[in-house]
mmCIF file of C-alpha atoms and ligand atoms in Angstrom:
data_model
loop_
_atom_site.group_PDB
_atom_site.id
_atom_site.type_symbol
_atom_site.label_atom_id
_atom_site.label_comp_id
_atom_site.label_asym_id
_atom_site.label_seq_id
_atom_site.Cartn_x
_atom_site.Cartn_y
_atom_site.Cartn_z
ATOM 1 C CA MET A 1 0.000 0.000 0.000
ATOM 2 C CA ARG A 2 1.423 3.328 -1.031
ATOM 3 C CA ILE A 3 0.697 5.796 1.762
ATOM 4 C CA VAL A 4 0.000 8.681 -0.582
ATOM 5 C CA ASP A 5 -2.846 6.682 -2.156
ATOM 6 C CA ARG A 6 -4.423 6.228 1.272
ATOM 7 C CA LEU A 7 -3.936 9.914 2.151
ATOM 8 C CA THR A 8 -5.556 11.148 -1.046
ATOM 9 C CA ARG A 9 -8.403 8.633 -1.168
ATOM 10 C CA VAL A 10 -11.793 10.250 -0.553
ATOM 11 C CA THR A 11 -13.153 8.478 2.520
ATOM 12 C CA ASP A 12 -14.829 9.258 5.834
ATOM 13 C CA ALA A 13 -12.139 7.350 7.701
ATOM 14 C CA PRO A 14 -9.095 9.423 8.640
ATOM 15 C CA CYS A 15 -5.682 7.819 8.236
ATOM 16 C CA PHE A 16 -4.021 6.863 11.540
ATOM 17 C CA SER A 17 -0.402 5.749 11.735
ATOM 18 C CA PHE A 18 1.950 4.796 14.547
ATOM 19 C CA GLU A 19 5.652 5.547 14.798
ATOM 20 C CA LEU A 20 7.917 3.026 16.565
ATOM 21 C CA PHE A 21 11.636 2.995 17.296
ATOM 22 C CA PRO A 22 13.948 -0.058 17.233
ATOM 23 C CA PRO A 23 14.766 -0.967 20.859
ATOM 24 C CA LYS A 24 18.338 -1.772 21.860
ATOM 25 C CA THR A 25 17.464 -4.607 24.247
ATOM 26 C CA GLU A 26 15.485 -7.849 24.028
ATOM 27 C CA GLU A 27 13.231 -6.553 26.792
ATOM 28 C CA GLY A 28 12.539 -3.440 24.731
ATOM 29 C CA VAL A 29 11.696 -5.562 21.692
ATOM 30 C CA ALA A 30 9.243 -7.604 23.768
ATOM 31 C CA GLU A 31 7.588 -4.389 25.022
ATOM 32 C CA LEU A 32 7.367 -3.072 21.476
ATOM 33 C CA PHE A 33 5.616 -6.179 20.193
ATOM 34 C CA ALA A 34 3.255 -6.122 23.180
ATOM 35 C CA ALA A 35 2.378 -2.523 22.268
ATOM 36 C CA LEU A 36 2.001 -3.476 18.623
ATOM 37 C CA ALA A 37 -0.394 -6.279 19.563
ATOM 38 C CA GLU A 38 -2.550 -3.636 21.248
ATOM 39 C CA LEU A 39 -2.279 -1.180 18.371
ATOM 40 C CA SER A 40 -2.743 -3.524 15.396
ATOM 41 C CA PRO A 41 -6.488 -4.081 15.971
ATOM 42 C CA LEU A 42 -6.935 -0.334 15.469
ATOM 43 C CA ALA A 43 -6.115 -1.003 11.815
ATOM 44 C CA PRO A 44 -3.521 1.728 11.280
ATOM 45 C CA ALA A 45 -2.942 2.740 7.672
ATOM 46 C CA TYR A 46 0.711 1.989 8.368
ATOM 47 C CA VAL A 47 3.349 1.848 11.091
ATOM 48 C CA SER A 48 6.710 3.525 10.698
ATOM 49 C CA VAL A 49 10.121 2.525 12.066
ATOM 50 C CA THR A 50 12.685 5.191 12.916
ATOM 51 C CA TYR A 51 16.338 5.110 11.882
ATOM 52 C CA GLY A 52 19.413 5.836 13.984
ATOM 53 C CA ALA A 53 21.203 8.715 12.254
ATOM 54 C CA GLY A 54 24.803 8.047 11.272
ATOM 55 C CA GLY A 55 24.012 4.459 10.399
ATOM 56 C CA GLY A 56 24.430 2.981 13.905
ATOM 57 C CA GLY A 57 20.889 1.654 13.941
ATOM 58 C CA ARG A 58 20.709 0.559 10.304
ATOM 59 C CA ASP A 59 20.470 -3.166 10.992
ATOM 60 C CA ARG A 60 18.053 -2.661 13.856
ATOM 61 C CA THR A 61 15.695 -0.650 11.628
ATOM 62 C CA LEU A 62 15.832 -3.131 8.766
ATOM 63 C CA GLY A 63 15.399 -6.083 11.116
ATOM 64 C CA LEU A 64 12.397 -4.541 12.826
ATOM 65 C CA VAL A 65 10.792 -3.543 9.524
ATOM 66 C CA ARG A 66 11.106 -7.117 8.268
ATOM 67 C CA ARG A 67 9.779 -8.615 11.493
ATOM 68 C CA ILE A 68 6.738 -6.297 11.687
ATOM 69 C CA GLN A 69 5.870 -7.043 8.073
ATOM 70 C CA ALA A 70 6.167 -10.788 8.616
ATOM 71 C CA GLU A 71 4.345 -10.951 11.949
ATOM 72 C CA THR A 72 1.595 -8.366 11.537
ATOM 73 C CA GLY A 73 1.130 -7.889 7.800
ATOM 74 C CA LEU A 74 0.766 -4.148 8.460
ATOM 75 C CA PRO A 75 2.155 -1.778 5.821
ATOM 76 C CA VAL A 76 5.456 -0.401 7.110
ATOM 77 C CA MET A 77 7.216 2.842 6.322
ATOM 78 C CA ALA A 78 10.983 2.691 6.874
ATOM 79 C CA HIS A 79 12.730 5.894 7.972
ATOM 80 C CA LEU A 80 16.152 6.533 6.493
ATOM 81 C CA ALA A 81 18.416 9.342 7.722
ATOM 82 C CA CYS A 82 21.088 10.062 5.116
ATOM 83 C CA LEU A 83 23.492 12.388 6.951
ATOM 84 C CA GLY A 84 27.044 11.103 6.662
ATOM 85 C CA HIS A 85 26.182 8.114 4.480
ATOM 86 C CA SER A 86 27.974 7.597 1.167
ATOM 87 C CA GLU A 87 26.075 6.970 -2.073
ATOM 88 C CA ASP A 88 27.104 3.312 -1.998
ATOM 89 C CA GLU A 89 25.796 2.862 1.530
ATOM 90 C CA ILE A 90 22.484 4.543 0.713
ATOM 91 C CA ALA A 91 22.109 2.478 -2.468
ATOM 92 C CA ALA A 92 22.730 -0.723 -0.466
ATOM 93 C CA ILE A 93 20.091 0.225 2.127
ATOM 94 C CA LEU A 94 17.549 1.197 -0.535
ATOM 95 C CA ASP A 95 18.200 -2.127 -2.300
ATOM 96 C CA GLU A 96 17.620 -4.033 0.927
ATOM 97 C CA LEU A 97 14.363 -2.164 1.617
ATOM 98 C CA ALA A 98 13.107 -2.753 -1.920
ATOM 99 C CA GLU A 99 14.030 -6.453 -1.710
ATOM 100 C CA ALA A 100 12.178 -6.720 1.602
ATOM 101 C CA GLY A 101 9.052 -5.445 -0.161
ATOM 102 C CA VAL A 102 8.977 -2.088 1.652
ATOM 103 C CA GLU A 103 6.933 0.348 -0.426
ATOM 104 C CA ASN A 104 7.140 3.474 1.735
ATOM 105 C CA LEU A 105 10.210 5.448 2.758
ATOM 106 C CA LEU A 106 10.535 8.511 5.014
ATOM 107 C CA ALA A 107 13.536 10.351 3.571
ATOM 108 C CA LEU A 108 15.348 12.270 6.297
ATOM 109 C CA ARG A 109 18.580 14.079 6.917
ATOM 110 C CA GLY A 110 19.036 13.132 10.593
ATOM 111 C CA ASP A 111 20.886 15.176 13.206
ATOM 112 C CA PRO A 112 24.674 15.628 13.228
ATOM 113 C CA PRO A 113 26.439 14.104 16.238
ATOM 114 C CA ARG A 114 27.507 16.848 18.647
ATOM 115 C CA GLY A 115 31.023 18.205 18.089
ATOM 116 C CA ALA A 116 31.613 16.096 14.975
ATOM 117 C CA PRO A 117 33.357 17.609 11.917
ATOM 118 C CA PRO A 118 31.218 18.317 8.822
ATOM 119 C CA PRO A 119 30.304 14.882 7.476
ATOM 120 C CA GLU A 120 31.100 13.480 4.077
ATOM 121 C CA GLY A 121 28.333 12.131 1.906
ATOM 122 C CA PHE A 122 24.732 13.352 1.953
ATOM 123 C CA HIS A 123 23.975 16.671 3.666
ATOM 124 C CA TYR A 124 20.222 17.235 3.216
ATOM 125 C CA ALA A 125 17.120 15.078 2.897
ATOM 126 C CA SER A 126 16.457 16.585 -0.554
ATOM 127 C CA GLU A 127 19.684 14.900 -1.782
ATOM 128 C CA LEU A 128 18.379 11.523 -0.595
ATOM 129 C CA VAL A 129 15.065 12.066 -2.389
ATOM 130 C CA ARG A 130 16.862 13.080 -5.585
ATOM 131 C CA PHE A 131 19.200 10.095 -5.350
ATOM 132 C CA ALA A 132 16.326 7.618 -4.850
ATOM 133 C CA ARG A 133 14.345 9.098 -7.735
ATOM 134 C CA ARG A 134 17.292 9.285 -10.144
ATOM 135 C CA ARG A 135 18.176 5.667 -9.420
ATOM 136 C CA GLY A 136 14.606 4.705 -10.303
ATOM 137 C CA TYR A 137 13.496 3.271 -6.939
ATOM 138 C CA ASP A 138 9.734 3.021 -6.875
ATOM 139 C CA PHE A 139 9.175 3.966 -3.225
ATOM 140 C CA CYS A 140 6.327 6.179 -2.139
ATOM 141 C CA ILE A 141 8.485 8.849 -0.480
ATOM 142 C CA GLY A 142 7.529 10.900 2.552
ATOM 143 C CA ALA A 143 9.589 13.670 4.145
ATOM 144 C CA ALA A 144 9.601 15.657 7.384
ATOM 145 C CA ALA A 145 8.004 19.089 7.777
ATOM 146 C CA TYR A 146 8.131 21.557 10.671
ATOM 147 C CA PRO A 147 5.005 23.634 11.411
ATOM 148 C CA GLU A 148 7.046 25.931 13.689
ATOM 149 C CA GLY A 149 10.046 25.934 11.352
ATOM 150 C CA HIS A 150 13.106 23.667 11.629
ATOM 151 C CA ILE A 151 15.185 24.551 14.683
ATOM 152 C CA GLU A 152 18.347 25.259 12.645
ATOM 153 C CA CYS A 153 16.694 27.710 10.263
ATOM 154 C CA ALA A 154 15.711 30.976 11.928
ATOM 155 C CA ASP A 155 14.007 32.322 8.781
ATOM 156 C CA ARG A 156 10.708 30.478 8.248
ATOM 157 C CA ASN A 157 10.435 31.614 4.637
ATOM 158 C CA ARG A 158 13.870 30.196 3.866
ATOM 159 C CA ASP A 159 12.929 26.964 5.652
ATOM 160 C CA MET A 160 9.756 26.800 3.541
ATOM 161 C CA ALA A 161 11.804 27.381 0.374
ATOM 162 C CA HIS A 162 14.058 24.438 1.368
ATOM 163 C CA LEU A 163 10.955 22.316 1.933
ATOM 164 C CA VAL A 164 9.531 23.211 -1.467
ATOM 165 C CA ALA A 165 12.889 22.311 -3.086
ATOM 166 C CA LYS A 166 12.859 18.975 -1.212
ATOM 167 C CA VAL A 167 9.316 18.142 -2.349
ATOM 168 C CA GLU A 168 10.204 19.072 -5.933
ATOM 169 C CA GLN A 169 12.818 16.296 -5.934
ATOM 170 C CA GLY A 170 9.960 13.784 -5.761
ATOM 171 C CA VAL A 171 8.341 13.739 -2.288
ATOM 172 C CA ASP A 172 4.800 12.300 -2.259
ATOM 173 C CA PHE A 173 3.654 13.416 1.202
ATOM 174 C CA LEU A 174 4.858 15.141 4.364
ATOM 175 C CA VAL A 175 4.695 14.142 8.033
ATOM 176 C CA THR A 176 5.081 16.949 10.549
ATOM 177 C CA GLN A 177 7.110 17.302 13.686
ATOM 178 C CA LEU A 178 5.041 17.204 16.896
ATOM 179 C CA PHE A 179 3.172 20.369 17.911
ATOM 180 C CA PHE A 180 0.733 21.228 20.692
ATOM 181 C CA ASP A 181 -1.119 24.154 19.141
ATOM 182 C CA ASN A 182 -3.008 23.425 15.927
ATOM 183 C CA ALA A 183 -2.657 27.036 14.809
ATOM 184 C CA PHE A 184 0.952 26.197 13.850
ATOM 185 C CA TYR A 185 -0.204 23.348 11.591
ATOM 186 C CA PHE A 186 -2.949 25.304 9.838
ATOM 187 C CA ASP A 187 -0.737 28.339 9.319
ATOM 188 C CA PHE A 188 2.016 26.086 7.960
ATOM 189 C CA VAL A 189 -0.354 24.347 5.519
ATOM 190 C CA ARG A 190 -1.689 27.711 4.352
ATOM 191 C CA ARG A 191 1.850 29.003 3.698
ATOM 192 C CA ALA A 192 2.784 25.765 1.944
ATOM 193 C CA ARG A 193 -0.271 25.947 -0.320
ATOM 194 C CA GLU A 194 0.587 29.572 -1.145
ATOM 195 C CA ARG A 195 3.919 28.223 -2.385
ATOM 196 C CA ARG A 196 2.011 25.740 -4.595
ATOM 197 C CA LEU A 197 3.037 22.824 -2.422
ATOM 198 C CA ARG A 198 0.207 20.368 -3.046
ATOM 199 C CA VAL A 199 1.267 17.124 -1.316
ATOM 200 C CA PRO A 200 -0.728 15.853 1.724
ATOM 201 C CA VAL A 201 0.595 17.056 5.096
ATOM 202 C CA LEU A 202 -0.004 14.459 7.812
ATOM 203 C CA PRO A 203 0.138 16.068 11.276
ATOM 204 C CA GLY A 204 2.320 14.345 13.897
ATOM 205 C CA LEU A 205 1.098 14.248 17.514
ATOM 206 C CA MET A 206 2.826 13.000 20.638
ATOM 207 C CA PRO A 207 0.501 12.523 23.617
ATOM 208 C CA ILE A 208 2.143 13.855 26.784
ATOM 209 C CA THR A 209 2.590 11.040 29.291
ATOM 210 C CA ASN A 210 5.613 12.379 31.146
ATOM 211 C CA ALA A 211 6.259 16.101 31.691
ATOM 212 C CA ALA A 212 10.075 15.838 31.976
ATOM 213 C CA GLN A 213 10.293 13.770 28.802
ATOM 214 C CA ILE A 214 8.171 16.210 26.804
ATOM 215 C CA ASP A 215 10.289 19.091 28.094
ATOM 216 C CA ARG A 216 13.402 17.321 26.759
ATOM 217 C CA PHE A 217 11.829 16.571 23.360
ATOM 218 C CA THR A 218 10.492 20.061 22.839
ATOM 219 C CA ARG A 219 13.852 21.616 23.735
ATOM 220 C CA LEU A 220 15.529 19.389 21.133
ATOM 221 C CA CYS A 221 13.087 20.092 18.316
ATOM 222 C CA GLY A 222 11.999 23.620 19.249
ATOM 223 C CA ALA A 223 8.260 22.895 19.567
ATOM 224 C CA THR A 224 6.226 25.291 21.736
ATOM 225 C CA VAL A 225 4.167 24.020 24.663
ATOM 226 C CA PRO A 226 1.310 26.533 25.167
ATOM 227 C CA MET A 227 1.453 28.332 28.532
ATOM 228 C CA ARG A 228 -1.999 27.031 29.514
ATOM 229 C CA LEU A 229 -0.739 23.478 29.049
ATOM 230 C CA VAL A 230 2.508 24.199 30.949
ATOM 231 C CA LEU A 231 0.501 25.507 33.921
ATOM 232 C CA GLU A 232 -1.852 22.521 33.865
ATOM 233 C CA LEU A 233 1.174 20.178 33.817
ATOM 234 C CA GLU A 234 2.725 22.021 36.763
ATOM 235 C CA ARG A 235 -0.507 21.633 38.744
ATOM 236 C CA ARG A 236 -0.257 17.856 38.212
ATOM 237 C CA ALA A 237 3.486 17.599 38.958
ATOM 238 C CA GLY A 238 4.293 14.242 40.565
ATOM 239 C CA ASP A 239 0.927 12.689 39.663
ATOM 240 C CA LEU A 240 1.753 10.516 36.635
ATOM 241 C CA ALA A 241 -1.818 9.350 36.063
ATOM 242 C CA ALA A 242 -3.125 12.929 36.088
ATOM 243 C CA VAL A 243 -0.376 14.074 33.688
ATOM 244 C CA GLU A 244 -1.241 11.290 31.262
ATOM 245 C CA ALA A 245 -4.968 11.999 31.496
ATOM 246 C CA LEU A 246 -4.261 15.629 30.625
ATOM 247 C CA GLY A 247 -1.939 14.610 27.778
ATOM 248 C CA VAL A 248 -4.534 12.259 26.316
ATOM 249 C CA ALA A 249 -7.314 14.848 26.600
ATOM 250 C CA HIS A 250 -5.159 17.513 24.946
ATOM 251 C CA ALA A 251 -4.048 15.256 22.074
ATOM 252 C CA ALA A 252 -7.625 14.012 21.515
ATOM 253 C CA GLU A 253 -8.820 17.618 21.335
ATOM 254 C CA GLN A 254 -6.058 18.413 18.848
ATOM 255 C CA ALA A 255 -6.914 15.343 16.753
ATOM 256 C CA PHE A 256 -10.651 16.183 16.635
ATOM 257 C CA ASP A 257 -9.916 19.696 15.499
ATOM 258 C CA LEU A 258 -7.275 18.688 12.933
ATOM 259 C CA ILE A 259 -9.508 16.119 11.263
ATOM 260 C CA ALA A 260 -12.613 18.293 11.401
ATOM 261 C CA ARG A 261 -10.691 21.055 9.637
ATOM 262 C CA GLY A 262 -9.296 18.902 6.850
ATOM 263 C CA ALA A 263 -6.129 17.131 7.987
ATOM 264 C CA PRO A 264 -5.880 13.738 6.234
ATOM 265 C CA GLY A 265 -5.305 11.847 9.499
ATOM 266 C CA ILE A 266 -2.916 11.715 12.442
ATOM 267 C CA HIS A 267 0.590 10.241 12.771
ATOM 268 C CA PHE A 268 1.215 9.293 16.413
ATOM 269 C CA PHE A 269 4.700 9.296 17.900
ATOM 270 C CA THR A 270 4.023 6.330 20.199
ATOM 271 C CA LEU A 271 7.442 5.866 21.882
ATOM 272 C CA ASN A 272 6.603 2.144 21.590
ATOM 273 C CA ARG A 273 3.714 2.462 24.021
ATOM 274 C CA SER A 274 0.095 1.883 23.296
ATOM 275 C CA ARG A 275 -2.066 3.076 26.170
ATOM 276 C CA ALA A 276 -2.274 6.825 25.479
ATOM 277 C CA VAL A 277 -2.815 6.325 21.740
ATOM 278 C CA ARG A 278 -5.524 3.742 22.378
ATOM 279 C CA ARG A 279 -7.322 6.153 24.693
ATOM 280 C CA ILE A 280 -7.175 8.936 22.123
ATOM 281 C CA LEU A 281 -8.563 6.663 19.433
ATOM 282 C CA GLU A 282 -11.253 5.502 21.835
ATOM 283 C CA ALA A 283 -12.346 9.139 22.112
ATOM 284 C CA LEU A 284 -12.139 9.662 18.341
ATOM 285 C CA ARG A 285 -14.071 6.472 17.588
ATOM 286 C CA GLU A 286 -17.274 8.140 18.686
ATOM 287 C CA ARG A 287 -16.931 10.525 15.761
ATOM 288 C CA TYR A 288 -15.110 8.643 13.027
ATOM 289 C CA PRO A 289 -15.418 5.173 11.461
ATOM 290 C CA ILE A 290 -12.337 3.539 12.916
ATOM 291 C CA ALA A 291 -11.790 0.073 14.342
ATOM 292 C CA PRO A 292 -13.168 -0.472 17.875
ATOM 293 C CA VAL A 293 -10.815 -0.163 20.822
ATOM 294 C CA ASP A 294 -11.036 -2.887 23.442
ATOM 295 C CA LEU A 295 -9.380 -1.261 26.435
ATOM 296 C CA SER A 296 -10.732 -3.974 28.726
ATOM 297 C CA ALA A 297 -8.606 -6.608 26.959
ATOM 298 C CA ALA A 298 -5.458 -4.696 27.829
ATOM 299 C CA ALA A 299 -6.679 -4.108 31.369
ATOM 300 C CA ARG A 300 -7.196 -7.849 31.817
ATOM 301 C CA ARG A 301 -3.547 -8.386 30.994
ATOM 302 C CA GLY A 302 -2.572 -5.755 33.557
ATOM 303 C CA GLN A 303 -1.177 -3.360 30.945
ATOM 304 C CA LEU A 304 -3.426 -0.476 31.867
ATOM 305 C CA THR A 305 -2.523 -0.422 35.525
ATOM 306 C CA GLN A 306 -0.314 2.365 36.823
ATOM 307 C CA GLY A 307 3.292 1.721 35.794
ATOM 308 C CA GLY A 308 2.323 -1.037 33.332
ATOM 309 C CA GLN A 309 5.018 -1.697 30.752
ATOM 310 C CA ASN A 310 2.932 -0.810 27.773
ATOM 311 C CA GLY A 311 1.386 2.533 28.625
HETATM 312 P P1 LIG B 401 16.250 18.617 5.800
HETATM 313 O O1 LIG B 401 14.981 18.643 5.053
HETATM 314 O O2 LIG B 401 17.490 18.295 5.059
HETATM 315 O O3 LIG B 401 16.429 20.045 6.529
HETATM 316 C C1 LIG B 401 17.380 20.209 7.575
HETATM 317 C C2 LIG B 401 17.739 21.691 7.725
HETATM 318 O O4 LIG B 401 18.510 22.090 6.609
HETATM 319 C C3 LIG B 401 16.552 22.639 7.769
HETATM 320 O O5 LIG B 401 16.866 23.672 8.663
HETATM 321 C C4 LIG B 401 16.454 23.176 6.359
HETATM 322 O O6 LIG B 401 15.847 24.467 6.295
HETATM 323 C C5 LIG B 401 17.911 23.209 5.964
HETATM 324 N N1 LIG B 401 18.154 23.008 4.527
HETATM 325 C C6 LIG B 401 17.571 22.118 3.713
HETATM 326 N N2 LIG B 401 18.093 22.202 2.471
HETATM 327 C C7 LIG B 401 19.045 23.152 2.518
HETATM 328 C C8 LIG B 401 19.950 23.701 1.564
HETATM 329 N N3 LIG B 401 19.979 23.272 0.301
HETATM 330 N N4 LIG B 401 20.806 24.676 1.965
HETATM 331 C C9 LIG B 401 20.804 25.114 3.251
HETATM 332 N N5 LIG B 401 19.958 24.638 4.197
HETATM 333 C C10 LIG B 401 19.102 23.681 3.836
HETATM 334 N N6 LIG B 401 15.728 11.665 12.708
HETATM 335 C C11 LIG B 401 16.412 10.487 12.691
HETATM 336 O O7 LIG B 401 17.628 10.490 12.850
HETATM 337 N N7 LIG B 401 15.770 9.287 12.480
HETATM 338 C C12 LIG B 401 14.426 9.219 12.282
HETATM 339 O O8 LIG B 401 13.883 8.143 12.103
HETATM 340 C C13 LIG B 401 13.670 10.445 12.296
HETATM 341 N N8 LIG B 401 12.335 10.443 12.082
HETATM 342 C C14 LIG B 401 11.662 11.634 11.996
HETATM 343 C C15 LIG B 401 10.283 11.624 11.722
HETATM 344 C C16 LIG B 401 9.576 12.818 11.616
HETATM 345 C C17 LIG B 401 8.085 12.772 11.296
HETATM 346 C C18 LIG B 401 10.238 14.054 11.815
HETATM 347 C C19 LIG B 401 9.475 15.361 11.701
HETATM 348 C C20 LIG B 401 11.591 14.077 12.107
HETATM 349 C C21 LIG B 401 12.316 12.885 12.203
HETATM 350 N N9 LIG B 401 13.696 12.856 12.480
HETATM 351 C C22 LIG B 401 14.383 11.670 12.508
HETATM 352 C C23 LIG B 401 14.389 14.107 12.838
HETATM 353 C C24 LIG B 401 15.109 14.754 11.645
HETATM 354 O O9 LIG B 401 16.145 13.923 11.173
HETATM 355 C C25 LIG B 401 15.676 16.084 12.150
HETATM 356 O O10 LIG B 401 14.643 16.970 12.438
HETATM 357 C C26 LIG B 401 16.734 16.736 11.272
HETATM 358 O O11 LIG B 401 17.294 17.834 12.001
HETATM 359 C C27 LIG B 401 16.211 17.314 9.952
HETATM 360 O O12 LIG B 401 15.859 16.333 9.097
HETATM 361 P P2 LIG B 401 15.085 16.716 7.719
HETATM 362 O O13 LIG B 401 14.949 15.460 6.974
HETATM 363 O O14 LIG B 401 13.890 17.502 8.005
HETATM 364 O O15 LIG B 401 16.210 17.636 7.048
#
């Protein structure tokens, strides 16, 4: 299934997708597959597997992509971060993905390791897209977009010009960085459309389940947490269940509004956990034709109790 076909199909059912990362330990892998068992019945349009920039996680990503395809049959999108890779290395990875039957690729730059000299090889995601297209790979290609602008580019118009150039190399759809205020997404889409950028823009949401973790992520990627939300999180400091309930409610509200106002679906950054996403989809199910959520099944297995491994 080519993701762009699903995103552009006229249907009442929004497209939901789940992002996973390759764990470094066997225990982490077991937790991931437990989460996936909870998420699969929600019939995501696809799941995506992140890639360790610099190539360190290459085998882990490929291995996990293969295993998810074999064990779940779900369409998988493989992320590939090109920074520092040579053309030969990228060609070898693209060959492996194509041979594994992967149809969808998220073409990324990745982040430079701190203090490292300027890398050889690929420098921007647009170069990866161009390379894949020129070599004739038939992937449906997605790329990253930043509603608040990419953190390294202070000038949003310049950042948008870079995005347009990237899409022109052959990008089929965009997935955004996380954001907590939908105004950023709608303003971004409006500016993109003004630049004649026509590809679908799938919004990325990360439900807050841990205030310290979200603070770390947003500092790294430059996303704004609205002051109202910051204050509500502070009021719940130390109460993990209350923080998660707030995070779920906020993300569900965002998702309702995004879909109602024309977003093609929601990409969830799951952090390999299922509980918050399941609760959001439970709330959305009342409005949209999506697969039923059986929260009681998870509760029976003890995964919805406080501190459960899969939350
Ligand atoms: P690019 O599109 O190359 O842009 C990077 C910066 O360079 C921007 O500031 C842009 O304005 C600027 N730029 C672009 N072209 C030019 C040019 N020609 N001249 C000058 N400046 C230019 N990272 C991972 O390592 N692995 C993952 O699996 C992963 N998954 C992600 C999934 C999503 C949905 C998102 C939103 C991000 C993900 N990232 C991942 C993070 C991503 O790698 C970083 O945000 C990275 O800093 C930028 O990657 P990019 O592909 O957007 O880069």
